[in-house]
Amino acid sequence: MNNCKNLVCLPDSFYKLKSLRRFYLKGCSRLEIFPEILDTMKMLYELDLSGTALKELPSSIGNLIGLVHLSLDDCENLVRLPDSFYKLKSLERFYLKGCLRLEIFPEIMDTMKMLYELDLRGTALKELPSSIGNLIGLVHLSLDDCENLVRLPDSFYKLKSLERFYFKGCSRLEIFPEILDTMKMLYELDLSGTALKELPSSIGNLIGLKDLNMNNCKNVVFLPDSFYKLKSLRRFYLKGCSRLEIFPEILDTMKRLYELDLSGTALKELPSSIGNLIGLKDLNMNNCKNVVFLPDSFYKLKSLRRFYLKGCSRLEIFPEILDTMKSLYELDLSGTALKELPSSIGNLIGLKDLNMNNCKNLVCLPDSFCKLKSLTTFRLHGCLRLEIFPEIIDTMERLYELDLSGTALKELPSSIDNLVGLKYLSLNDCENFVCFLDSFFKLKSLLCLSLCGSSNLIVKNLFTAVGDRPVNQNDPHGFSSLKKLELSESNLENLPTTIKQFPLHELILRNCKRLKSLPELPPSLECLDAHDCTSLEDVSSIKKFFKQPLFCQDKPYRSLVLNFSNCFKLGEKGVGNDIDAEDSTSLEEVSSIKKVFKRAVFCKSLGWLFTNCFQLDQKAASGPETPKLEMPFEHMVTLLKDYHQKAKKELALLHASLEVKSRNGLISKA
């Protein structure tokens, strides 16, 4: 009878349904009274009253002697439960989530062995009965978001079967009771968002505890010295405990704790005994604004894999690493006050990812940097005072990404070519950078070079150096692997003609406000993005892209993407409309060109670029493969398709069909 919104009562003879097993009344929002059960009902094992208007259950509820599942979720008018509740000896699951007016849970006058799940989330309970220990079979107890809950009974420890206990968001709960006896089964305890100031010294009696969550306990000021007795603990979360200033000494080894989150706490330091966390793998101290140093014993964390110190803005010194650490592969020091790294940094022999973005006090890196043989990514973005990058006195094969954007570097070290695996190099906004040394052009693996916001001097230096290098048939300019060049936001008025010597697939020129023309571009180019180049007037050089074969019998199709949106000066003087490629009809929707297409997005005044390009073959133009596209008049997407005539071994005519619809419905065809 779920969602019978007009149902207001049930017959008194309901109890005569002796064979009834399941009774569903969910969402009967006008049902206020449940009838007395005048005789036992052995067969009924599931009763769903969630979302009804019930204010109470009948005192004869105990006659449902076979009831296993009882749901009263979201019964917002429910104010009390009958004292006979304990007579439901077969009950296994009892759900009361969202019973906003339920303030009192009845005393449990006798043991209930079968009840293993009790959900009291979001109720108005202020406390649990002292007889809660009679729920001897209880496994899962949830009190999340019980904002009126102020205390727990001292008999809590008697719940010997309890495995999961949730108190998240109980914002008035200030005291956790002493645990007067061992609790072997409890393995998950969530106290996040409570008003606790401390944990009891007897916390060590939770000998089976694996997960302890105290995130956002903003009143907690200290942890008990007995913390180390939690020998089964695996995860301990203290994120956002903004008044926690001291972490206790770890007086004995803790083998199983592998994740510790201290981010956003008020800690000034870690205990010297931190090395006793011999199983620790993940340590998070992000945004610990008061931490000023790390213990010398840090290197003893032999199992540590990830260490996060992002935003520790008062941390000035990183400790010496007195022994090798094989497992640590991710270290985030971004936003710290470090001035340098220790010379022993090379002992982090497993380190793969080192992040030092926005370390504004960093002035130097150790010469031992090259010993980080496992390093794959190194980020130094925004290190404003870093003027010198150390010589790389030995090859580093695995480092493939290096971000030096926003640093004070004037040049790269002469040994930069020892980064033999480097693929991505960012030098964005390096205002002091003046030149590329010859060794730079020996970076054989470089795929992407980003020089966004760089000066004219450095960009011209790059192209001049390429143009001056001797031509070699196999490697004409030193980095034949370069596929992407980013020059966005530069002040160039013209690109040097030597750019055609680069084997580029992508050229990004976004927001180059002073750029006026494009020279001949690399024939390998597949993507040119000149969005918002508002001074750009001459792009006639790209005509050559439409004169070369785009498809060959023995090669795959190659795409061409051109973006000149916001290039207002292109075409006829003073003519040009804003183009937004993302507003265009999706090319994926044009079924005839799912596999091959060439796309160009222009202002509408660029039609002159394609004069005599389209020689329409009547047969092809009427065939099913001819691409057609319909879109607003100010948008134009050019679709090109090549056909190869195997017999003649020559490129067939280039066929294209355009349909452009204006906003007033007029259609123009090309």
XYZ file of C-alpha atoms in Angstrom:
670
model
C 0.000 0.000 0.000
C 2.966 2.282 -0.571
C 2.118 5.922 -1.348
C -1.593 5.613 -0.619
C -1.734 9.305 0.209
C -5.400 9.296 1.259
C -5.218 6.323 3.613
C -6.174 7.511 7.109
C -6.809 4.319 9.095
C -6.406 0.568 9.187
C -9.105 -1.835 10.439
C -8.943 -3.176 13.983
C -9.172 -6.664 12.497
C -5.750 -6.257 10.925
C -4.304 -8.742 13.433
C -6.414 -11.522 11.912
C -4.164 -11.627 8.844
C -2.336 -14.584 10.325
C -0.504 -15.505 7.124
C 0.685 -11.974 6.333
C 4.458 -11.840 5.847
C 5.169 -8.390 4.397
C 3.175 -5.177 4.915
C 4.263 -1.997 3.095
C 2.769 1.396 3.977
C 5.632 3.642 2.881
C 4.526 7.173 2.007
C 0.983 6.898 3.434
C 1.347 10.462 4.627
C -2.106 10.778 6.278
C -1.944 7.576 8.306
C -1.723 8.716 11.951
C -2.703 5.614 13.935
C -1.605 1.991 13.752
C -4.219 -0.389 15.229
C -3.670 -2.445 18.357
C -2.486 -5.971 17.599
C -4.939 -8.004 19.663
C -3.307 -11.357 19.094
C 0.091 -12.682 18.137
C 1.160 -12.543 14.492
C 3.913 -15.081 13.937
C 4.312 -14.761 10.171
C 4.686 -10.996 9.674
C 8.424 -10.384 9.362
C 8.628 -7.083 7.433
C 6.716 -3.888 8.219
C 7.468 -0.618 6.417
C 5.813 2.458 7.935
C 8.320 5.010 6.636
C 6.953 8.410 5.666
C 3.642 7.971 7.512
C 2.088 10.459 9.965
C 2.258 8.080 12.947
C 2.852 9.715 16.314
C 3.425 6.445 18.151
C 3.268 2.676 17.869
C 0.693 0.651 19.824
C 1.797 -0.886 23.127
C 0.776 -4.260 21.685
C 3.564 -4.063 19.072
C 5.238 -6.896 20.968
C 2.628 -9.273 19.542
C 4.497 -9.131 16.232
C 6.650 -11.947 17.528
C 8.034 -12.839 14.098
C 8.902 -9.270 13.055
C 12.425 -9.069 11.626
C 12.451 -5.742 9.770
C 10.739 -2.546 11.018
C 11.140 0.765 9.172
C 9.877 4.088 10.520
C 12.212 6.291 8.470
C 11.018 9.894 8.002
C 8.044 9.565 10.342
C 8.372 13.219 11.248
C 5.442 13.203 13.708
C 6.686 10.244 15.731
C 7.298 11.353 19.320
C 7.684 8.121 21.237
C 8.156 4.370 21.087
C 6.288 1.937 23.382
C 8.010 0.492 26.443
C 7.122 -2.938 25.055
C 9.595 -2.437 22.215
C 11.982 -4.926 23.870
C 9.440 -7.727 23.331
C 10.236 -7.773 19.606
C 12.609 -10.679 20.169
C 12.950 -11.540 16.475
C 13.708 -7.973 15.367
C 16.969 -7.672 13.435
C 16.754 -4.259 11.722
C 15.086 -1.120 13.121
C 15.189 2.102 11.070
C 14.209 5.479 12.544
C 16.189 7.829 10.297
C 14.700 11.333 10.059
C 12.208 10.988 12.944
C 12.749 14.647 13.792
C 10.525 14.745 16.908
C 11.676 11.536 18.561
C 13.441 12.682 21.745
C 13.438 9.546 23.908
C 14.409 5.960 23.186
C 12.691 3.505 25.574
C 14.523 1.471 28.175
C 15.336 -2.025 26.972
C 13.935 -4.110 29.825
C 15.310 -7.427 28.638
C 18.052 -8.642 26.350
C 17.498 -8.485 22.594
C 19.841 -10.963 20.949
C 18.677 -10.640 17.358
C 18.696 -6.861 16.782
C 21.924 -6.117 14.908
C 21.174 -2.823 13.092
C 19.700 0.308 14.667
C 19.496 3.528 12.639
C 18.710 6.652 14.673
C 20.185 9.240 12.287
C 18.655 12.696 12.368
C 16.417 12.079 15.391
C 15.955 14.514 18.300
C 17.408 12.123 20.886
C 19.288 13.761 23.735
C 20.663 10.520 25.120
C 20.489 6.747 24.881
C 19.005 4.664 27.703
C 21.388 3.200 30.276
C 19.981 -0.215 29.355
C 21.421 0.046 25.826
C 23.793 -2.747 26.817
C 20.873 -5.176 26.612
C 21.160 -5.000 22.828
C 23.717 -7.762 23.067
C 23.562 -8.623 19.372
C 23.847 -5.033 18.089
C 26.430 -4.754 15.306
C 25.670 -1.413 13.626
C 24.524 1.719 15.507
C 24.143 5.029 13.672
C 23.436 8.343 15.405
C 24.694 10.652 12.641
C 23.298 14.211 12.758
C 21.570 13.784 16.116
C 22.211 17.431 16.899
C 20.538 17.314 20.336
C 22.577 14.377 21.615
C 24.611 15.509 24.621
C 25.828 12.299 26.205
C 26.297 8.564 25.873
C 25.575 6.081 28.670
C 28.438 4.680 30.723
C 27.152 1.227 29.783
C 28.234 1.787 26.186
C 31.127 -0.651 26.653
C 28.647 -3.506 27.209
C 27.785 -3.546 23.495
C 30.219 -6.411 22.967
C 28.989 -7.258 19.463
C 29.151 -3.677 18.171
C 31.280 -3.303 15.030
C 30.316 0.123 13.610
C 29.346 3.194 15.660
C 28.588 6.490 13.865
C 28.203 9.923 15.512
C 28.994 12.217 12.591
C 27.520 15.695 13.080
C 26.425 15.245 16.720
C 27.465 18.834 17.318
C 26.512 18.972 21.038
C 28.261 15.778 22.100
C 31.160 16.941 24.285
C 32.143 13.822 26.242
C 32.854 10.272 25.157
C 32.368 7.776 28.018
C 35.167 5.764 29.559
C 35.452 2.300 28.067
C 35.476 0.185 31.214
C 36.206 -3.115 29.518
C 37.746 -4.276 26.273
C 35.637 -4.118 23.119
C 37.084 -6.550 20.607
C 34.518 -6.238 17.843
C 34.239 -2.459 17.343
C 36.346 -1.656 14.285
C 34.836 1.611 12.969
C 34.110 4.708 15.053
C 33.035 7.987 13.434
C 33.108 11.008 15.741
C 33.538 13.641 13.020
C 31.883 16.995 13.591
C 31.203 16.401 17.294
C 32.012 18.844 20.120
C 34.440 16.461 21.839
C 37.361 18.126 23.588
C 39.251 14.910 24.204
C 39.102 11.143 24.054
C 39.020 9.055 27.241
C 42.299 7.610 28.485
C 40.648 4.182 28.229
C 40.431 4.481 24.432
C 43.044 1.737 24.269
C 40.352 -0.744 25.317
C 38.999 -0.564 21.766
C 41.461 -3.274 20.869
C 39.786 -4.111 17.553
C 39.410 -0.514 16.317
C 40.593 -0.084 12.710
C 39.053 3.211 11.537
C 38.788 6.295 13.770
C 37.332 9.452 12.225
C 37.536 12.736 14.127
C 37.467 15.118 11.164
C 36.262 18.637 12.009
C 36.173 18.092 15.765
C 36.952 21.762 16.224
C 36.983 21.644 20.041
C 39.410 18.754 20.480
C 42.589 20.026 22.117
C 44.546 16.879 22.868
C 44.736 13.138 22.400
C 45.411 10.655 25.219
C 48.887 9.240 25.756
C 47.302 5.789 25.478
C 46.687 6.378 21.780
C 49.544 4.023 20.894
C 47.623 1.106 22.475
C 45.245 1.061 19.503
C 47.287 -1.722 17.931
C 44.658 -2.606 15.306
C 44.190 0.983 14.105
C 44.637 1.394 10.334
C 43.191 4.837 9.547
C 43.049 7.912 11.804
C 41.441 11.099 10.477
C 41.870 14.431 12.278
C 41.360 16.822 9.360
C 40.108 20.240 10.457
C 40.735 19.758 14.195
C 41.774 23.390 14.303
C 42.570 23.517 18.046
C 44.705 20.379 18.200
C 48.230 21.632 18.927
C 50.010 18.512 20.174
C 50.173 14.974 18.859
C 51.029 12.468 21.626
C 54.278 10.554 21.779
C 53.980 7.094 20.289
C 55.441 5.002 23.091
C 55.427 1.720 21.215
C 55.431 0.598 17.612
C 52.147 0.716 15.688
C 52.476 -1.669 12.765
C 49.014 -1.396 11.244
C 48.345 2.338 11.111
C 48.885 3.213 7.452
C 46.900 6.446 6.978
C 47.088 9.520 9.205
C 45.345 12.761 8.220
C 46.390 15.793 10.258
C 45.517 18.421 7.642
C 44.212 21.719 8.960
C 45.216 21.070 12.577
C 47.097 23.536 14.816
C 50.102 21.238 15.268
C 53.455 22.968 15.599
C 55.479 19.801 15.276
C 55.316 16.027 15.164
C 56.609 13.933 18.063
C 60.159 12.623 17.832
C 58.694 9.130 18.223
C 56.854 9.413 14.890
C 59.199 6.727 13.586
C 57.271 4.186 15.676
C 54.509 4.348 13.065
C 56.410 1.714 11.142
C 53.478 0.830 8.880
C 52.522 4.410 7.965
C 52.012 4.869 4.210
C 50.027 8.112 3.844
C 50.693 11.191 5.999
C 48.671 14.327 5.266
C 49.633 17.615 6.916
C 48.239 19.994 4.308
C 47.456 23.486 5.615
C 49.007 22.967 9.037
C 49.756 26.679 9.245
C 51.550 26.474 12.607
C 53.969 23.639 11.880
C 57.522 24.990 11.963
C 59.670 21.886 11.770
C 59.681 18.148 11.240
C 61.492 15.683 13.507
C 64.921 14.367 12.549
C 63.458 10.868 12.903
C 61.307 11.432 9.825
C 63.552 9.140 7.781
C 62.538 6.191 9.978
C 59.118 6.112 8.314
C 60.327 3.376 5.988
C 56.848 2.440 4.722
C 55.802 6.016 3.908
C 54.554 6.412 0.323
C 52.822 9.806 0.244
C 53.648 12.873 2.355
C 51.591 16.038 1.913
C 52.705 19.372 3.389
C 50.917 21.740 1.013
C 50.228 25.145 2.554
C 52.429 24.671 5.649
C 53.370 28.318 5.300
C 55.686 28.469 8.338
C 57.724 25.370 7.544
C 61.201 26.687 6.700
C 63.409 23.610 7.046
C 63.069 20.087 5.736
C 65.059 17.591 7.836
C 68.085 15.721 6.589
C 67.216 12.250 5.339
C 69.755 10.170 7.215
C 68.998 6.900 5.479
C 67.440 5.771 2.225
C 63.645 5.841 1.912
C 62.624 3.463 -0.854
C 58.842 3.663 -0.552
C 58.203 7.423 -0.571
C 57.097 8.285 -4.103
C 55.022 11.471 -3.662
C 56.110 14.552 -1.714
C 54.070 17.764 -1.811
C 55.866 20.797 -0.381
C 53.901 23.414 -2.321
C 53.227 26.679 -0.526
C 55.751 26.053 2.260
C 58.379 28.563 3.455
C 61.323 26.316 2.554
C 64.451 28.136 1.414
C 66.216 25.006 0.252
C 66.096 21.225 0.240
C 68.587 19.159 2.233
C 71.641 17.839 0.422
C 70.500 14.356 1.438
C 67.379 14.616 -0.732
C 68.951 11.980 -2.963
C 68.177 9.400 -0.275
C 64.553 9.509 -1.442
C 65.475 6.901 -4.010
C 61.859 5.982 -4.821
C 60.555 9.553 -5.202
C 58.487 10.024 -8.379
C 56.473 13.198 -7.842
C 57.958 16.286 -6.156
C 55.743 19.372 -5.920
C 57.243 22.679 -4.787
C 54.819 25.052 -6.490
C 54.614 28.503 -4.896
C 57.543 28.005 -2.532
C 58.192 31.734 -2.670
C 61.244 31.646 -0.373
C 63.062 28.898 -2.253
C 66.417 30.205 -3.467
C 68.340 27.091 -4.422
C 68.188 23.384 -5.098
C 70.901 20.954 -3.980
C 73.485 19.632 -6.417
C 72.390 16.152 -5.341
C 69.090 16.679 -7.150
C 70.348 14.468 -9.983
C 70.391 11.487 -7.602
C 66.593 11.345 -7.678
C 66.725 8.645 -10.331
C 63.055 7.652 -9.975
C 61.712 11.205 -10.296
C 59.108 11.615 -13.052
C 57.493 15.007 -12.319
C 59.028 18.091 -10.689
C 56.910 21.218 -10.238
C 58.418 24.575 -9.278
C 55.701 26.887 -10.583
C 55.717 30.254 -8.799
C 59.075 29.870 -7.012
C 59.727 33.587 -7.460
C 63.203 33.680 -5.921
C 64.683 30.632 -7.617
C 67.373 32.027 -9.938
C 69.531 28.980 -10.620
C 68.676 25.426 -11.547
C 71.467 23.047 -10.521
C 73.685 21.300 -13.016
C 72.485 17.791 -13.754
C 75.752 15.964 -13.393
C 74.326 12.572 -14.259
C 71.599 11.391 -16.589
C 67.999 11.321 -15.337
C 66.062 8.983 -17.578
C 62.647 9.035 -15.890
C 61.983 12.740 -15.348
C 59.441 13.560 -18.049
C 57.705 16.700 -16.715
C 59.446 19.819 -15.413
C 57.497 22.991 -14.593
C 59.667 26.070 -14.037
C 56.924 28.612 -14.747
C 57.080 31.873 -12.817
C 60.610 31.329 -11.505
C 63.477 33.866 -11.627
C 65.667 31.638 -13.817
C 67.821 33.400 -16.406
C 68.822 30.243 -18.213
C 68.770 26.483 -18.003
C 71.897 24.610 -16.921
C 74.331 23.598 -19.641
C 73.749 19.981 -18.620
C 69.996 20.156 -19.282
C 70.416 17.521 -21.982
C 71.064 14.973 -19.209
C 67.288 14.972 -18.737
C 67.129 12.415 -21.496
C 63.496 11.458 -20.819
C 62.095 15.002 -20.547
C 58.845 15.340 -22.524
C 57.059 18.365 -21.039
C 58.865 21.592 -20.151
C 57.052 24.719 -18.942
C 58.791 28.098 -18.772
C 55.671 30.239 -18.667
C 56.032 33.784 -17.307
C 59.785 33.471 -16.706
C 60.445 37.204 -17.022
C 64.195 36.965 -16.359
C 64.870 34.177 -18.831
C 67.191 35.381 -21.597
C 68.444 32.519 -23.748
C 68.547 28.843 -24.611
C 71.960 27.218 -24.552
C 73.003 24.783 -27.271
C 72.512 21.846 -24.920
C 68.793 22.611 -24.792
C 68.404 21.548 -28.420
C 69.758 18.106 -27.548
C 66.589 17.194 -25.640
C 65.674 14.279 -27.897
C 62.441 13.332 -26.080
C 60.858 16.785 -25.718
C 57.224 16.740 -26.893
C 55.770 19.943 -25.458
C 57.433 23.299 -24.791
C 55.356 25.994 -23.105
C 56.550 29.610 -23.185
C 53.289 31.403 -22.419
C 53.764 35.013 -21.370
C 57.450 34.967 -22.242
C 59.273 38.005 -23.599
C 59.877 38.650 -27.287
C 63.579 38.209 -26.621
C 63.351 34.618 -25.460
C 60.904 33.580 -28.194
C 63.078 35.122 -30.892
C 66.137 33.529 -29.300
C 64.488 30.136 -29.614
C 63.677 30.547 -33.291
C 67.003 32.185 -34.129
C 68.896 29.354 -32.486
C 66.943 26.861 -34.544
C 67.557 28.778 -37.743
C 71.292 29.023 -37.086
C 71.800 25.343 -36.398
C 73.351 23.236 -39.169
C 70.900 21.181 -41.172
C 70.990 17.456 -40.601
C 68.855 15.183 -42.701
C 67.771 13.028 -39.765
C 67.563 15.754 -37.137
C 67.467 19.221 -38.693
C 67.304 21.249 -35.493
C 68.001 19.130 -32.454
C 64.580 18.231 -31.088
C 62.761 16.416 -33.836
C 60.316 15.005 -31.269
C 58.727 18.399 -30.453
C 55.003 18.202 -31.201
C 53.438 21.068 -29.259
C 54.563 24.673 -28.794
C 52.617 27.084 -26.579
C 53.275 30.808 -27.030
C 49.996 32.180 -25.673
C 49.934 35.698 -24.198
C 53.273 36.670 -25.724
C 53.918 40.146 -27.179
C 55.087 38.969 -30.595
C 53.925 40.955 -33.606
C 55.156 38.351 -36.064
C 56.356 34.786 -35.772
C 59.858 34.136 -37.128
C 59.930 32.317 -40.450
C 62.046 29.560 -38.911
C 58.953 28.174 -37.219
C 58.357 26.080 -40.334
C 61.404 24.013 -39.352
C 59.683 22.727 -36.207
C 57.924 19.343 -36.608
C 54.884 20.670 -34.772
C 51.451 19.104 -34.553
C 50.027 21.826 -32.294
C 50.746 25.556 -32.173
C 48.932 27.489 -29.450
C 48.864 31.282 -29.828
C 45.857 32.243 -27.694
C 45.629 35.872 -26.539
C 48.659 37.081 -28.499
C 47.142 40.561 -28.727
C 49.884 42.098 -30.889
C 50.283 39.290 -33.399
C 49.530 40.625 -36.909
C 50.410 37.850 -39.327
C 51.389 34.218 -39.659
C 54.398 33.028 -41.660
C 54.593 29.712 -43.453
C 53.790 27.076 -40.843
C 55.118 23.530 -40.416
C 53.473 21.151 -42.904
C 52.992 18.650 -40.062
C 50.648 21.013 -38.198
C 47.276 19.553 -37.166
C 46.032 22.196 -34.734
C 46.441 25.971 -34.780
C 44.709 27.865 -31.977
C 44.818 31.642 -32.398
C 41.804 32.507 -30.255
C 41.614 36.172 -29.234
C 44.542 37.327 -31.385
C 42.719 40.599 -31.894
C 45.377 42.249 -34.105
C 45.753 39.315 -36.492
C 45.220 40.486 -40.081
C 47.064 38.127 -42.416
C 46.750 34.341 -42.356
C 47.117 33.766 -46.082
C 49.938 31.307 -45.414
C 47.464 28.652 -44.294
C 46.218 28.278 -47.879
C 49.009 25.766 -48.332
C 47.288 23.368 -45.966
C 44.514 22.933 -48.512
C 46.869 22.328 -51.424
C 48.633 19.327 -49.898
C 47.194 15.803 -49.835
C 45.435 15.079 -46.576
C 44.902 11.416 -47.319
C 47.128 8.774 -48.845
C 46.439 5.147 -49.580
C 48.981 3.839 -47.083
C 48.463 6.418 -44.309
C 45.623 7.125 -41.877
C 43.435 10.185 -42.158
C 44.923 13.323 -40.594
C 42.749 15.999 -38.994
C 43.248 19.741 -39.236
C 41.772 22.057 -36.605
C 42.037 25.826 -37.002
C 40.647 28.277 -34.449
C 40.551 32.007 -35.203
C 37.707 32.963 -32.868
C 37.756 36.601 -31.670
C 40.195 37.507 -34.477
C 38.209 40.598 -35.407
C 40.597 42.008 -38.022
C 40.690 38.985 -40.295
C 39.262 39.261 -43.812
C 37.726 42.491 -45.000
C 38.822 45.421 -42.903
C 36.528 46.002 -40.005
C 34.502 42.853 -40.744
C 34.514 39.753 -38.590
C 32.214 38.147 -36.117
C 32.971 36.317 -32.913
C 33.057 32.556 -33.335
C 32.594 30.029 -30.583
C 33.496 26.579 -31.845
C 31.817 24.952 -28.881
C 28.454 26.369 -29.946
C 28.657 24.698 -33.351
C 26.765 21.575 -34.282
C 28.687 18.551 -33.075
C 30.695 16.958 -35.839
C 30.016 13.587 -34.229
C 26.393 14.014 -35.265
C 27.253 14.074 -38.973
C 27.137 10.348 -39.654
C 28.733 10.529 -43.090
C 32.003 11.939 -41.709
C 32.408 10.029 -38.469
C 35.764 8.642 -39.533
C 37.395 11.513 -41.441
C 36.932 15.246 -41.328
C 38.960 18.408 -41.399
C 37.588 21.261 -39.314
C 38.200 24.987 -39.608
C 36.447 27.583 -37.469
C 36.633 31.152 -38.767
C 34.972 34.502 -38.791
C 32.524 34.580 -41.704
C 34.679 37.037 -43.701
C 37.302 34.369 -44.415
C 35.569 32.798 -47.374
C 38.291 34.185 -49.651
C 40.693 31.604 -48.251
C 38.830 28.864 -50.072
C 38.463 30.465 -53.506
C 38.592 27.707 -56.135
C 39.073 25.106 -53.395
C 35.741 23.412 -53.862
C 35.294 21.828 -57.289
C 32.106 19.967 -56.711
C 31.732 16.678 -58.539
C 28.009 16.314 -59.279
C 27.992 12.602 -58.547
C 29.794 13.055 -55.256
C 27.736 16.082 -54.333
C 24.555 14.060 -54.592
C 25.948 10.974 -52.918
C 25.310 9.868 -49.342
C 28.902 10.581 -48.266
C 28.787 14.312 -49.010
C 28.959 16.100 -45.648
C 26.243 18.653 -44.972
C 25.995 20.851 -41.923
C 23.354 23.287 -40.800
C 24.126 25.990 -38.237
C 23.655 29.709 -37.431
C 24.952 32.069 -40.130
C 27.756 33.516 -38.004
C 29.230 30.039 -37.518
C 31.085 28.136 -40.218
C 32.534 24.667 -40.016
C 34.386 23.523 -43.100
C 34.378 19.809 -43.711
C 36.879 18.444 -46.172
C 37.185 14.908 -47.435
C 39.792 13.435 -49.742
C 39.215 10.576 -52.128
C 42.053 8.451 -53.474
C 41.761 6.870 -56.899
C 43.778 3.676 -56.646
C 43.965 3.094 -60.404
C 45.358 6.521 -61.320
C 47.460 6.809 -58.131
C 46.510 10.446 -57.757
C 44.407 12.530 -55.433
C 40.838 12.991 -56.560
C 39.039 16.307 -56.472
C 38.364 17.743 -53.025
C 34.624 17.549 -52.363
C 32.761 19.584 -49.793
C 29.213 20.723 -49.304
C 28.273 23.503 -46.907
C 24.840 24.543 -45.767
C 24.786 27.707 -43.691
C 21.477 28.825 -42.229
C 20.989 32.366 -40.974
C 18.882 33.201 -37.959
C 16.064 34.355 -40.244
C 15.988 30.975 -41.987
C 17.814 31.868 -45.208
C 20.161 29.151 -46.454
C 23.450 29.772 -48.226
C 25.258 26.902 -49.962
C 28.850 26.426 -51.125
